[in-house]
Amino acid sequence: MPSCPEPRRVSILGATGSIGTSTLDLIIDGGDRYRVEAVTARTKVRELAAIARATGAAYAAIADESLLGVLRHELADTATRVGAGPGAVEEAARMDADWVMAAIVGAAGLAPTLAAIRQGSVVALANKEALVCAGELMIEEARQSGCVLLPADSEHNAIFQVFDAGRIDAIEKIWLTASGGPFRTATRDRMATATPEEAVRHPNWSMGRKISVDSATMMNKALEIIEASHLFPVGEERVGVIVHPESIVHGLVTYHDGSVLAGLAAPDMRTPIAHTLAWPDRIEAPSRRLDLATTGQLTFEMPDEERFPALGLARIAIRSGGSAPVVLNAANEVAVAAFLDRQIGFLDIVSVVEDTLTCVETVATDDIETVIMADGEARRRAEEVILKRSERTS
Ligand code: NAD
Ligand code: MG
């Protein structure tokens, strides 16, 4: 693919988040090489306005409609056009751009991510939940629009860089590494009393609250197994997980001849994002460099699926097919929010997901409407599961 003419037109969906901020670092570092088309956020209206002002973005959209007046006021003296509500976020995603970062957290990113893919350029995908819920649909839409979907998630990005897509039959297995999160060595009894503050304190990465809790339950790796099975068509049984507490090796591909190619980097999301931003070229990124001599040791162990049952649930959801991954994801989002709100305990998160998967019937999800309906239904059922538990314990 020829290099894109400069300045490259870029949009950032979820600009105020952890991935959004790392992306902005690269864009600002690149100066005149980029022109920012659209930036979006949910509620952090002043931060969004500051980002729009700093980048000279053509359009700023805030998902929370009640904040339109504030956004308009904050950007009154600029040329940035403003919008509010989910429709405005989708409009931002549809704007002509050469590269879009899809970094909204959760299933809320489904419609905007799909809109970006339909717009047809390069979409860097951080919003793994969109792929978990509607992977086949996203990939088919990308094929139709000619959009190049590049994984920004560090493990998938590493695998992408060493995955020989022309010789899939020579691939024995792909491996996602997992840090193991803050409770890697904790007993279930210890986890039972874990607080939100403890759960979001990740040993290696600084991330949004939802993905930090997902890392602690290992639901993040569960979602990533599903994500990988869409991005790399080798079959779920060939997607392995290995715990690697140092988070230096991010992904590996084992070939039939015994060769193993691995992607390594310091744990800094600006590296995989820079890879997607420059692809198929490379840019100099201000991210942390890997110094193996200082690191000294890299360690690996198999995940303990009894202490971390989320991994097994992901495989059940993939094998069940249809809406099962949508249900897994929706129930997890509801349960994580309830945990952060101190309504349920840490171990309840995955157990609510399991109960919801058991009680919701799997349906076919052929289009975005049926995915969104299945997501809504699963959320209602997960809330019922949580309510029943609290009635039982009160
Ligand atoms: P975050 O919570 O820091 O940021 C989320 C962004 O999404 C914010 O800009 C927020 O305003 C926006 N948003 C939230 N709800 C929205 C809604 N309803 N409508 C519109 N916008 C909404 O999250 P994050 O850690 O940056 O993660 C973003 C995505 O990237 C997630 O899917 C996560 O799994 C994935 N990811 C993150 C990391 C990381 O290091 N943070 C690594 C790999 C993948
Ligand atoms: Mg990851």
PDB file of N, CA and C in Angstrom, residues 22 25-27 29-30 268 270-271 274 283-289:
ATOM      1  N   SER A  22      -2.914   8.795  24.821  1.00  0.00           N
ATOM      2  CA  SER A  22      -1.666   8.271  24.234  1.00  0.00           C
ATOM      3  C   SER A  22      -1.624   8.580  22.736  1.00  0.00           C
ATOM      4  N   ASP A  25      -0.748  12.209  22.145  1.00  0.00           N
ATOM      5  CA  ASP A  25       0.696  12.402  22.338  1.00  0.00           C
ATOM      6  C   ASP A  25       1.440  12.235  21.014  1.00  0.00           C
ATOM      7  N   LEU A  26       1.071  11.179  20.293  1.00  0.00           N
ATOM      8  CA  LEU A  26       1.743  10.885  19.016  1.00  0.00           C
ATOM      9  C   LEU A  26       1.377  11.912  17.957  1.00  0.00           C
ATOM     10  N   ILE A  27       0.109  12.311  17.951  1.00  0.00           N
ATOM     11  CA  ILE A  27      -0.361  13.259  16.944  1.00  0.00           C
ATOM     12  C   ILE A  27       0.316  14.620  17.165  1.00  0.00           C
ATOM     13  N   ASP A  29       3.090  15.130  18.774  1.00  0.00           N
ATOM     14  CA  ASP A  29       4.521  14.934  18.508  1.00  0.00           C
ATOM     15  C   ASP A  29       4.812  15.011  16.995  1.00  0.00           C
ATOM     16  N   GLY A  30       3.850  14.586  16.190  1.00  0.00           N
ATOM     17  CA  GLY A  30       4.035  14.560  14.724  1.00  0.00           C
ATOM     18  C   GLY A  30       3.824  15.909  14.061  1.00  0.00           C
ATOM     19  N   ASP A 268       4.071   0.276  26.902  1.00  0.00           N
ATOM     20  CA  ASP A 268       3.695   1.672  26.624  1.00  0.00           C
ATOM     21  C   ASP A 268       2.801   1.630  25.386  1.00  0.00           C
ATOM     22  N   ARG A 270       1.765   3.702  23.481  1.00  0.00           N
ATOM     23  CA  ARG A 270       2.108   4.555  22.336  1.00  0.00           C
ATOM     24  C   ARG A 270       2.846   3.765  21.259  1.00  0.00           C
ATOM     25  N   THR A 271       3.479   2.640  21.638  1.00  0.00           N
ATOM     26  CA  THR A 271       4.185   1.842  20.628  1.00  0.00           C
ATOM     27  C   THR A 271       3.214   1.138  19.673  1.00  0.00           C
ATOM     28  N   ALA A 274       1.469   3.770  17.598  1.00  0.00           N
ATOM     29  CA  ALA A 274       2.344   4.343  16.562  1.00  0.00           C
ATOM     30  C   ALA A 274       2.462   3.398  15.372  1.00  0.00           C
ATOM     31  N   ILE A 283       7.086   5.164  12.180  1.00  0.00           N
ATOM     32  CA  ILE A 283       7.465   6.507  12.608  1.00  0.00           C
ATOM     33  C   ILE A 283       8.295   6.414  13.884  1.00  0.00           C
ATOM     34  N   GLU A 284       9.000   7.483  14.161  1.00  0.00           N
ATOM     35  CA  GLU A 284       9.738   7.527  15.414  1.00  0.00           C
ATOM     36  C   GLU A 284       8.734   7.916  16.498  1.00  0.00           C
ATOM     37  N   ALA A 285       8.598   7.093  17.511  1.00  0.00           N
ATOM     38  CA  ALA A 285       7.602   7.394  18.552  1.00  0.00           C
ATOM     39  C   ALA A 285       8.298   7.769  19.858  1.00  0.00           C
ATOM     40  N   PRO A 286       7.659   8.650  20.642  1.00  0.00           N
ATOM     41  CA  PRO A 286       8.277   9.049  21.912  1.00  0.00           C
ATOM     42  C   PRO A 286       8.034   8.038  23.029  1.00  0.00           C
ATOM     43  N   SER A 287       7.766   6.786  22.670  1.00  0.00           N
ATOM     44  CA  SER A 287       7.427   5.801  23.703  1.00  0.00           C
ATOM     45  C   SER A 287       8.680   5.251  24.393  1.00  0.00           C
ATOM     46  N   ARG A 288       8.428   4.627  25.540  1.00  0.00           N
ATOM     47  CA  ARG A 288       9.543   4.068  26.314  1.00  0.00           C
ATOM     48  C   ARG A 288      10.257   2.983  25.522  1.00  0.00           C
ATOM     49  N   ARG A 289      11.581   2.909  25.655  1.00  0.00           N
ATOM     50  CA  ARG A 289      12.353   1.901  24.954  1.00  0.00           C
ATOM     51  C   ARG A 289      12.576   0.690  25.845  1.00  0.00           C
TER      52      ARG A 289
END
